[in-house]
């Protein structure tokens, strides 16, 4: 089976970024704007498709089955949108509880959310949102323009998680013009604001509630969305229940009225085979991260639908920490890149179902720099030569030594996400490293990486706009998101400046050039080991219909879901 037969990928990112300015100047009503198809680049993958939305008139008025069980790979640390750490499983749950001002589908079309209309100033610093009326928080209090203004004020003035934290530095002021109109003023242009606001991590949080209950909000959140929080049994499940008052859903969902699903249950296990076994036993309806070795078999099972998606963002990779020896030496960092057998990883771990990555940005973006594909080939001999030039010579047990010190590095694994790290470990051992793997999971992974104490942590990121590279590479970091520990001094300051200049650039052509320069700089400095483009498989029961997939291809909205 050819690789292209297995995947769908988010489409029209190029066109969205080029025409976003014109789209957002117009008020958006119930019918979403249409975007033109993206030209296929030479050598690129085939034109993308998307999961088709179910027409509203095709949905039944009632269904006999009303409980949906979703099995993900990692239990959240928080499910309040303001405090979430950056874990994608947190966003998956929060996407059902909280609503965003706007939504984006897999064709990269922007849809109304809590905001039914919007406009912006020519310099992209002042944004005005006209909100839907009649919305209530889950605790019964009214949702108004002041709620949105309070949300942005809270982000600006308080420590927050990785979603809203990406906007923290540019929020100037937020003002409720009237009950349903809010004006957001930024300190710098933000041409990609709508794309960022469509991320489930940018759901509008309840700042008043968070101030009242503090950290407990992360375990008993209050949103406005189609499902309300019911219970969280730690180590077991999170249960959400239908919000019977939810009648203001986005046109993206092609429905009106409360969900047909009465209860959504989220279970979690880092063991992929455990998730798959539960699906095949009929215990769950939907699983994330289907094991690559089982994709073809499950696809042939008539009970299930399998979908593969290329997720836009930062490919699966390993940071290289420049603050620690020996990876503070650029020759050592380059040696690690040259020694990494990406093709071997793709064949042995991912069964040739992914594509190699070459830098910090997925190839689906117009800003992608194709020149990176020629920068580092797999060449263990060159890697060994670089180590010797750096003074690292073979020791009696095969581990290289310099000035009496062994060539030691620690690779950080996030269990359930980074299966390639053991091949990487073997690659490095083959050229004289004493390479160890530290296995972490969830909050312990975030803590380990953010600490800056380890040399080669594994990472990846999912986003729909190149401007979100800032959260992966800027020295500030955002909330607890692990960034800012991997380049110091003047070079680090230069990268910070480049990122800020690029994210505020309004001219599309200049923007592309700036992001290509950033990618080249990161790879010239050998700050990461690109591994593969993040392909992602899900499987669900064939009778589960109607759910919507967001613009990254990762997050699912279950408001319109039903069972046939």
Coordinates of C-alpha atoms in Angstrom, one line a residue:
X1 CA 0.0 0.0 0.0
X2 CA 1.4 3.4 -1.0
X3 CA 2.1 6.0 1.6
X4 CA -0.2 8.5 -0.2
X5 CA -3.2 6.1 0.1
X6 CA -3.1 6.2 3.9
X7 CA -3.2 9.9 4.7
X8 CA -5.2 13.0 4.7
X9 CA -3.5 16.2 5.5
X10 CA -4.6 19.7 6.5
X11 CA -5.0 21.7 3.4
X12 CA -4.8 25.3 2.2
X13 CA -2.4 26.5 4.9
X14 CA -0.6 28.5 2.2
X15 CA -3.7 30.2 1.0
X16 CA -5.0 30.9 4.4
X17 CA -1.9 32.8 5.4
X18 CA -1.8 34.7 2.1
X19 CA -5.4 35.7 2.2
X20 CA -6.1 35.8 5.9
X21 CA -5.8 39.5 5.9
X22 CA -8.6 39.9 3.4
X23 CA -10.8 37.3 5.1
X24 CA -10.7 38.9 8.5
X25 CA -11.4 42.4 7.3
X26 CA -14.9 41.2 6.3
X27 CA -17.6 40.5 8.9
X28 CA -18.2 36.8 9.0
X29 CA -21.7 35.5 9.1
X30 CA -23.2 32.0 9.2
X31 CA -21.6 31.0 5.8
X32 CA -17.8 30.6 6.1
X33 CA -15.5 32.2 3.6
X34 CA -14.1 30.0 0.9
X35 CA -10.4 29.6 0.2
X36 CA -8.8 28.7 -3.1
X37 CA -7.0 25.4 -3.5
X38 CA -3.3 25.3 -2.8
X39 CA -0.9 24.8 -5.7
X40 CA 1.0 21.5 -5.2
X41 CA 4.7 22.1 -4.8
X42 CA 7.1 20.1 -6.9
X43 CA 8.0 16.9 -5.1
X44 CA 5.4 17.5 -2.4
X45 CA 2.9 14.9 -1.2
X46 CA -0.4 14.7 -3.2
X47 CA -3.2 17.3 -2.8
X48 CA -4.8 17.0 0.6
X49 CA -8.3 15.9 1.5
X50 CA -10.3 16.3 4.6
X51 CA -12.7 14.4 6.8
X52 CA -16.1 15.3 5.3
X53 CA -18.6 17.1 7.6
X54 CA -22.0 15.5 8.0
X55 CA -24.8 17.6 6.5
X56 CA -27.2 18.8 9.1
X57 CA -30.2 17.2 7.4
X58 CA -28.5 13.8 7.4
X59 CA -28.3 13.6 11.2
X60 CA -31.0 11.7 13.0
X61 CA -33.2 13.5 15.5
X62 CA -32.6 10.9 18.1
X63 CA -30.2 8.0 18.7
X64 CA -30.4 5.0 21.0
X65 CA -26.7 5.2 22.0
X66 CA -25.6 8.4 23.7
X67 CA -22.3 7.6 25.5
X68 CA -19.0 8.1 23.6
X69 CA -15.7 6.7 25.1
X70 CA -12.5 8.2 23.8
X71 CA -9.1 6.5 24.6
X72 CA -6.1 8.8 24.5
X73 CA -2.5 8.2 25.4
X74 CA -1.9 10.6 28.3
X75 CA -3.9 11.8 31.2
X76 CA -4.1 15.6 31.4
X77 CA -2.5 17.6 34.2
X78 CA -5.2 20.3 33.9
X79 CA -8.3 20.8 31.7
X80 CA -8.8 24.6 32.3
X81 CA -7.8 26.4 29.1
X82 CA -5.9 29.2 30.9
X83 CA -3.7 26.9 33.0
X84 CA -3.1 23.9 30.6
X85 CA 0.6 23.0 30.2
X86 CA 0.7 22.3 26.4
X87 CA -0.2 18.6 26.5
X88 CA -2.4 17.9 23.5
X89 CA -4.6 15.5 25.5
X90 CA -5.5 18.4 27.7
X91 CA -6.6 20.4 24.7
X92 CA -8.7 17.4 23.4
X93 CA -10.8 17.4 26.6
X94 CA -11.0 21.1 26.9
X95 CA -12.2 21.5 23.3
X96 CA -15.5 19.9 24.4
X97 CA -15.9 22.2 27.5
X98 CA -14.6 25.6 26.2
X99 CA -15.4 27.4 23.0
X100 CA -13.0 29.5 20.9
X101 CA -13.9 32.9 19.4
X102 CA -13.4 31.3 16.0
X103 CA -12.9 27.8 14.6
X104 CA -10.9 26.5 11.7
X105 CA -11.7 23.3 9.7
X106 CA -9.4 21.0 7.9
X107 CA -9.6 23.1 4.8
X108 CA -8.2 26.0 6.9
X109 CA -11.5 27.9 6.6
X110 CA -12.2 30.2 9.5
X111 CA -15.7 29.8 11.0
X112 CA -17.5 31.9 13.6
X113 CA -17.4 30.6 17.2
X114 CA -18.3 32.7 20.2
X115 CA -17.5 35.6 17.8
X116 CA -20.0 35.9 15.0
X117 CA -18.3 38.8 13.3
X118 CA -14.9 40.4 13.5
X119 CA -12.7 43.1 11.9
X120 CA -9.2 44.4 12.4
X121 CA -7.2 47.5 11.8
X122 CA -4.9 47.7 8.8
X123 CA -1.8 47.2 10.9
X124 CA -3.4 44.1 12.7
X125 CA -3.1 45.6 16.1
X126 CA -6.7 46.4 16.9
X127 CA -9.3 43.6 16.6
X128 CA -13.0 43.9 17.2
X129 CA -15.2 40.9 17.9
X130 CA -19.0 40.9 17.8
X131 CA -20.1 38.0 20.1
X132 CA -23.1 35.7 19.9
X133 CA -25.8 36.7 22.5
X134 CA -27.5 34.5 25.0
X135 CA -24.5 32.5 26.0
X136 CA -24.1 31.2 29.6
X137 CA -21.2 29.7 31.5
X138 CA -21.9 26.3 32.8
X139 CA -22.5 27.7 36.3
X140 CA -25.4 29.7 34.9
X141 CA -23.7 33.1 34.9
X142 CA -24.0 35.2 31.7
X143 CA -21.2 35.2 29.2
X144 CA -20.7 38.8 27.9
X145 CA -18.1 40.9 26.2
X146 CA -16.7 41.7 29.7
X147 CA -16.1 38.0 30.1
X148 CA -13.8 38.0 27.0
X149 CA -12.1 41.3 28.1
X150 CA -11.5 39.7 31.6
X151 CA -10.0 36.6 29.9
X152 CA -7.5 38.7 27.9
X153 CA -6.6 40.9 30.9
X154 CA -6.0 37.8 33.0
X155 CA -3.6 36.4 30.4
X156 CA -1.7 39.6 30.2
X157 CA -1.3 40.0 34.0
X158 CA -0.9 36.4 35.3
X159 CA 1.2 33.3 34.7
X160 CA -0.7 31.1 32.3
X161 CA -0.3 28.0 30.3
X162 CA 1.1 27.4 26.8
X163 CA -2.1 28.2 24.8
X164 CA -3.0 31.7 25.9
X165 CA 0.6 32.3 26.9
X166 CA 1.7 32.7 23.3
X167 CA -0.3 35.9 23.3
X168 CA 0.7 37.2 26.7
X169 CA 3.5 39.5 25.5
X170 CA 1.4 41.3 22.9
X171 CA -1.9 41.9 24.7
X172 CA -2.2 45.7 25.4
X173 CA -5.8 46.1 26.5
X174 CA -9.2 44.5 26.1
X175 CA -12.4 46.6 26.4
X176 CA -16.1 45.6 26.4
X177 CA -17.6 48.2 24.0
X178 CA -21.1 46.9 24.9
X179 CA -22.7 43.6 26.0
X180 CA -21.7 41.7 22.9
X181 CA -18.7 43.7 21.5
X182 CA -15.1 43.4 22.6
X183 CA -12.1 45.4 21.3
X184 CA -8.7 43.8 21.7
X185 CA -5.6 46.1 21.3
X186 CA -2.2 44.5 20.8
X187 CA 1.2 46.0 21.4
X188 CA 2.5 44.6 18.0
X189 CA 0.9 43.4 14.8
X190 CA -0.5 39.9 14.9
X191 CA -1.6 38.9 11.4
X192 CA -2.2 35.3 12.3
X193 CA -4.4 36.1 15.3
X194 CA -7.5 34.3 14.0
X195 CA -5.5 31.1 13.3
X196 CA -4.1 31.2 16.8
X197 CA -7.5 31.9 18.4
X198 CA -8.9 28.9 16.6
X199 CA -6.6 26.6 18.6
X200 CA -8.5 24.6 21.2
X201 CA -5.9 25.8 23.7
X202 CA -7.3 29.3 23.1
X203 CA -10.8 28.6 24.3
X204 CA -12.2 31.5 26.2
X205 CA -11.6 30.7 29.8
X206 CA -13.6 31.9 32.8
X207 CA -11.2 34.3 34.5
X208 CA -13.7 35.2 37.3
X209 CA -14.1 31.5 38.2
X210 CA -10.3 30.9 38.1
X211 CA -9.7 33.9 40.4
X212 CA -12.4 32.5 42.8
X213 CA -11.2 28.9 43.0
X214 CA -7.6 29.0 41.9
X215 CA -5.8 25.9 40.9
X216 CA -9.0 23.8 41.5
X217 CA -10.3 25.2 38.2
X218 CA -8.0 22.9 36.4
X219 CA -9.8 19.9 37.8
X220 CA -13.4 21.2 37.8
X221 CA -13.5 23.7 34.9
X222 CA -16.4 26.0 33.9
X223 CA -16.8 26.8 30.2
X224 CA -19.6 27.6 27.7
X225 CA -19.2 24.6 25.5
X226 CA -21.5 21.7 24.4
X227 CA -20.3 19.5 27.3
X228 CA -20.0 20.2 31.0
X229 CA -17.5 18.8 33.4
X230 CA -19.0 15.9 35.5
X231 CA -16.1 14.1 37.2
X232 CA -12.4 13.2 37.1
X233 CA -11.3 9.9 38.6
X234 CA -7.6 10.3 38.7
X235 CA -5.8 7.4 36.9
X236 CA -9.1 6.2 35.4
X237 CA -11.3 8.6 33.5
X238 CA -12.7 12.1 32.9
X239 CA -16.4 12.3 32.3
X240 CA -18.3 15.2 30.6
X241 CA -22.0 15.5 30.3
X242 CA -24.2 17.2 27.7
X243 CA -25.0 20.9 28.2
X244 CA -28.7 21.0 27.6
X245 CA -28.7 24.8 27.3
X246 CA -26.1 24.9 24.5
X247 CA -27.9 26.4 21.5
X248 CA -25.3 28.8 20.1
X249 CA -22.9 26.3 18.4
X250 CA -20.6 27.4 15.6
X251 CA -21.8 26.9 12.0
X252 CA -18.8 24.6 11.7
X253 CA -20.8 22.0 13.5
X254 CA -23.8 22.2 11.0
X255 CA -26.3 21.7 13.8
X256 CA -28.5 23.6 16.2
X257 CA -29.5 22.6 19.7
X258 CA -27.6 20.5 22.3
X259 CA -25.5 17.5 21.4
X260 CA -27.1 14.1 20.8
X261 CA -24.3 12.5 22.8
X262 CA -25.2 12.7 26.4
X263 CA -21.9 11.7 27.9
X264 CA -18.3 11.8 26.7
X265 CA -15.8 9.7 28.7
X266 CA -12.0 10.2 28.3
X267 CA -9.7 7.3 29.3
X268 CA -6.0 7.3 29.0
X269 CA -3.1 4.8 28.6
X270 CA 0.4 5.3 27.3
X271 CA 0.3 1.7 26.0
X272 CA -0.8 1.7 22.4
X273 CA -1.7 -2.0 22.4
X274 CA -3.9 -1.5 25.4
X275 CA -5.9 1.3 23.6
X276 CA -6.2 -0.9 20.5
X277 CA -7.3 -3.9 22.5
X278 CA -10.1 -1.9 24.1
X279 CA -11.3 -0.7 20.7
X280 CA -11.4 -4.2 19.3
X281 CA -13.2 -5.5 22.4
X282 CA -15.9 -2.8 21.9
X283 CA -15.0 -1.1 25.2
X284 CA -14.2 2.3 23.6
X285 CA -15.3 4.1 20.4
X286 CA -12.3 6.1 19.5
X287 CA -8.5 5.7 19.9
X288 CA -5.7 8.1 19.2
X289 CA -2.2 7.1 18.2
X290 CA -3.0 3.8 16.5
X291 CA 0.1 1.6 16.5
X292 CA 1.8 1.9 13.2
X293 CA 2.3 -1.9 12.9
X294 CA -1.4 -2.4 13.2
X295 CA -2.7 0.2 10.8
X296 CA -3.1 -2.0 7.8
X297 CA -4.8 -4.8 9.7
X298 CA -7.3 -2.5 11.5
X299 CA -8.1 -0.7 8.2
X300 CA -9.4 -4.1 6.8
X301 CA -11.7 -4.6 9.8
X302 CA -15.2 -3.6 8.7
X303 CA -16.0 -2.5 12.3
X304 CA -13.6 0.5 12.2
X305 CA -12.6 3.5 10.2
X306 CA -8.9 4.5 10.2
X307 CA -7.6 7.9 9.3
X308 CA -4.1 9.1 8.9
X309 CA -3.2 12.8 9.1
X310 CA 0.0 14.8 8.6
X311 CA -0.1 17.2 11.5
X312 CA 1.2 20.7 10.8
X313 CA 3.6 22.2 13.3
X314 CA 7.1 21.2 14.5
X315 CA 8.0 17.7 13.4
X316 CA 9.0 15.0 15.8
X317 CA 12.5 15.9 16.9
X318 CA 15.1 16.2 19.7
X319 CA 16.3 19.5 21.1
X320 CA 20.0 19.8 21.6
X321 CA 20.8 21.7 24.8
X322 CA 23.6 24.2 24.2
X323 CA 23.8 25.0 27.9
X324 CA 25.3 21.7 29.0
X325 CA 28.5 19.9 28.1
X326 CA 29.1 18.2 25.7
X327 CA 26.2 19.5 23.6
X328 CA 27.5 23.1 24.2
X329 CA 30.0 22.3 21.5
X330 CA 28.5 22.8 18.0
X331 CA 30.6 20.0 16.6
X332 CA 29.2 17.6 19.0
X333 CA 25.6 18.7 18.1
X334 CA 26.3 18.3 14.5
X335 CA 27.8 14.9 15.1
X336 CA 24.6 13.8 16.7
X337 CA 22.6 15.0 13.7
X338 CA 24.9 13.2 11.2
X339 CA 24.8 10.0 13.3
X340 CA 21.0 9.8 13.4
X341 CA 19.6 7.2 11.0
X342 CA 16.3 8.8 10.2
X343 CA 15.5 6.3 7.4
X344 CA 16.3 3.4 9.8
X345 CA 13.9 4.9 12.3
X346 CA 11.2 5.3 9.7
X347 CA 11.6 1.7 8.5
X348 CA 12.1 -0.1 11.8
X349 CA 9.8 1.9 14.2
X350 CA 7.2 3.4 11.9
X351 CA 6.9 0.8 9.1
X352 CA 7.6 3.3 6.3
X353 CA 4.4 5.2 7.2
X354 CA 6.0 8.6 7.9
X355 CA 8.3 10.9 6.0
X356 CA 11.6 12.3 7.2
X357 CA 11.8 15.8 8.7
X358 CA 14.7 18.2 8.1
X359 CA 14.1 21.2 10.3
X360 CA 11.8 22.9 12.8
X361 CA 8.8 23.5 10.6
X362 CA 6.5 21.0 8.8
X363 CA 6.7 20.9 5.1
X364 CA 3.0 21.8 4.8
X365 CA 3.7 25.4 5.5
X366 CA 4.6 27.9 2.8
X367 CA 7.4 29.1 5.0
X368 CA 9.0 25.7 4.9
X369 CA 12.7 25.9 3.8
X370 CA 13.4 23.1 1.3
X371 CA 17.2 23.8 1.3
X372 CA 17.4 22.1 4.7
X373 CA 16.8 18.8 3.0
X374 CA 20.4 18.9 1.8
X375 CA 22.1 20.2 4.9
X376 CA 22.6 17.0 7.0
X377 CA 22.7 13.5 5.5
X378 CA 23.1 10.3 7.5
X379 CA 26.9 10.0 7.8
X380 CA 28.2 8.3 10.9
X381 CA 31.8 8.5 9.6
X382 CA 31.5 12.3 9.3
X383 CA 30.0 12.3 12.8
X384 CA 33.0 10.4 14.2
X385 CA 35.3 12.8 12.4
X386 CA 33.6 15.8 14.0
X387 CA 33.9 14.3 17.4
X388 CA 37.6 13.6 17.0
X389 CA 38.1 17.2 15.8
X390 CA 36.4 18.3 19.0
X391 CA 38.9 16.3 21.0
X392 CA 36.7 13.3 21.8
X393 CA 38.8 10.2 21.3
X394 CA 37.8 6.5 21.8
X395 CA 38.3 5.2 25.3
X396 CA 39.1 1.6 26.4
X397 CA 35.4 0.6 26.6
X398 CA 34.5 2.3 23.3
X399 CA 33.1 5.4 24.9
X400 CA 34.9 8.6 23.8
X401 CA 36.8 10.6 26.3
X402 CA 38.1 14.1 26.5
X403 CA 40.2 15.6 29.4
X404 CA 39.2 12.6 31.5
X405 CA 35.5 13.0 30.9
X406 CA 33.3 10.5 29.1
X407 CA 31.1 11.5 26.2
X408 CA 27.7 11.2 28.0
X409 CA 24.3 12.5 27.0
X410 CA 20.8 11.8 28.3
X411 CA 17.9 11.5 25.9
X412 CA 14.4 12.3 27.4
X413 CA 11.5 10.2 26.2
X414 CA 7.8 11.1 26.6
X415 CA 6.3 7.6 26.9
X416 CA 3.8 6.9 24.2
X417 CA 5.1 9.6 21.9
X418 CA 8.8 9.1 21.2
X419 CA 9.4 5.5 20.3
X420 CA 12.4 6.4 18.1
X421 CA 14.6 7.4 21.0
X422 CA 16.0 3.9 21.4
X423 CA 17.2 3.8 17.8
X424 CA 18.7 7.2 18.4
X425 CA 20.4 5.9 21.5
X426 CA 21.9 3.0 19.5
X427 CA 23.0 5.4 16.7
X428 CA 24.9 7.6 19.3
X429 CA 26.4 4.6 21.1
X430 CA 27.8 3.4 17.7
X431 CA 29.9 6.5 17.4
X432 CA 31.2 6.5 20.9
X433 CA 28.6 8.2 23.1
X434 CA 27.5 6.8 26.4
X435 CA 23.8 7.6 25.6
X436 CA 21.1 7.0 28.2
X437 CA 17.3 7.3 27.9
X438 CA 15.3 8.9 30.6
X439 CA 11.6 7.8 30.3
X440 CA 9.1 10.4 31.5
X441 CA 5.3 10.9 31.0
X442 CA 3.0 13.8 31.1
X443 CA 3.8 16.4 33.7
X444 CA 7.1 14.7 34.5
X445 CA 8.1 15.1 30.9
X446 CA 7.3 18.8 30.8
X447 CA 9.2 19.3 34.1
X448 CA 12.2 17.4 32.8
X449 CA 12.5 19.3 29.6
X450 CA 11.7 22.7 31.0
X451 CA 14.4 22.1 33.7
X452 CA 17.1 22.4 31.1
X453 CA 19.0 19.5 32.9
X454 CA 19.1 17.1 29.9
X455 CA 21.0 17.1 26.7
X456 CA 18.7 15.6 24.0
X457 CA 15.0 15.8 25.0
X458 CA 12.4 14.6 22.4
X459 CA 9.7 17.0 21.4
X460 CA 7.1 17.8 18.7
X461 CA 4.4 20.4 18.5
X462 CA 1.0 20.8 16.7
X463 CA 0.0 24.2 15.3
X464 CA -1.5 25.7 12.2
X465 CA 0.6 28.9 11.9
X466 CA 4.3 29.4 11.5
X467 CA 4.2 32.2 14.0
X468 CA 3.7 29.6 16.8
X469 CA 7.3 28.6 16.3
X470 CA 7.9 31.3 18.9
X471 CA 6.6 29.0 21.7
X472 CA 9.0 26.3 20.7
X473 CA 12.1 28.5 20.3
X474 CA 11.9 31.8 22.1
X475 CA 13.9 32.1 25.3
X476 CA 10.8 33.4 27.3
X477 CA 9.0 30.1 27.1
X478 CA 5.2 30.1 27.7
X479 CA 3.7 28.9 30.9
X480 CA 5.2 25.5 31.5
X481 CA 5.8 24.8 27.8
X482 CA 9.4 23.6 27.4
X483 CA 11.2 26.2 25.5
X484 CA 13.9 28.7 26.0
X485 CA 16.6 26.5 27.4
X486 CA 18.5 25.5 24.3
X487 CA 20.3 28.5 23.0
X488 CA 22.0 31.2 25.1
X489 CA 24.0 34.4 24.7
X490 CA 24.0 36.6 21.7
X491 CA 22.9 33.8 19.4
X492 CA 19.9 33.2 21.6
X493 CA 19.1 36.9 21.6
X494 CA 19.4 36.9 17.8
X495 CA 16.9 34.0 17.5
X496 CA 14.5 35.8 19.8
X497 CA 14.6 38.9 17.7
X498 CA 14.1 36.9 14.5
X499 CA 11.1 35.2 15.9
X500 CA 9.4 38.4 17.1
X501 CA 10.1 40.2 13.8
X502 CA 8.6 37.3 11.8
X503 CA 5.5 36.9 13.8
X504 CA 4.6 40.6 13.4
X505 CA 5.4 40.7 9.6
X506 CA 2.2 41.5 7.6
X507 CA 3.7 41.2 4.1
X508 CA 3.3 37.5 3.1
X509 CA 6.5 37.4 1.0
X510 CA 8.6 39.0 3.6
X511 CA 7.1 36.7 6.2
X512 CA 8.1 33.6 4.2
X513 CA 11.6 34.8 3.9
X514 CA 12.0 35.6 7.6
X515 CA 10.7 32.2 8.7
X516 CA 13.0 30.5 6.2
X517 CA 15.9 32.4 7.7
X518 CA 14.9 31.2 11.2
X519 CA 14.8 27.6 10.0
X520 CA 18.3 27.9 8.5
X521 CA 19.7 29.6 11.6
X522 CA 18.3 26.8 13.9
X523 CA 19.9 24.1 11.7
X524 CA 23.1 26.0 11.2
X525 CA 23.4 26.2 14.9
X526 CA 22.5 22.5 15.2
X527 CA 19.8 23.1 17.8
X528 CA 17.7 20.1 17.0
X529 CA 17.7 16.6 15.5
X530 CA 14.8 16.4 13.0
X531 CA 13.3 12.9 12.9
X532 CA 10.0 12.7 11.0
X533 CA 6.9 14.6 10.0
X534 CA 4.2 13.9 12.5
X535 CA 1.8 11.5 10.9
X536 CA -1.0 10.5 13.2
X537 CA -3.4 7.6 13.0
X538 CA -6.8 7.4 14.7
X539 CA -9.4 4.6 14.6
X540 CA -13.0 4.7 15.6
X541 CA -16.1 2.6 15.4
X542 CA -17.8 2.8 12.0
X543 CA -21.1 3.8 13.5
X544 CA -19.7 6.9 15.1
X545 CA -20.6 9.8 12.8
X546 CA -20.7 13.5 12.6
X547 CA -17.7 14.6 14.7
X548 CA -15.6 17.4 13.3
X549 CA -11.8 17.6 13.0
X550 CA -10.1 20.9 13.5
X551 CA -7.6 22.7 11.3
X552 CA -4.5 20.9 12.7
X553 CA -6.1 17.5 11.9
X554 CA -5.5 16.5 15.5
X555 CA -8.4 17.7 17.7
X556 CA -11.9 16.3 17.5
X557 CA -15.1 18.1 18.3
X558 CA -17.9 15.8 19.5
X559 CA -20.7 18.4 19.7
X560 CA -22.3 17.1 16.4
X561 CA -21.4 13.4 16.9
X562 CA -23.9 10.6 17.0
X563 CA -24.1 6.9 16.6
X564 CA -26.0 5.3 13.7

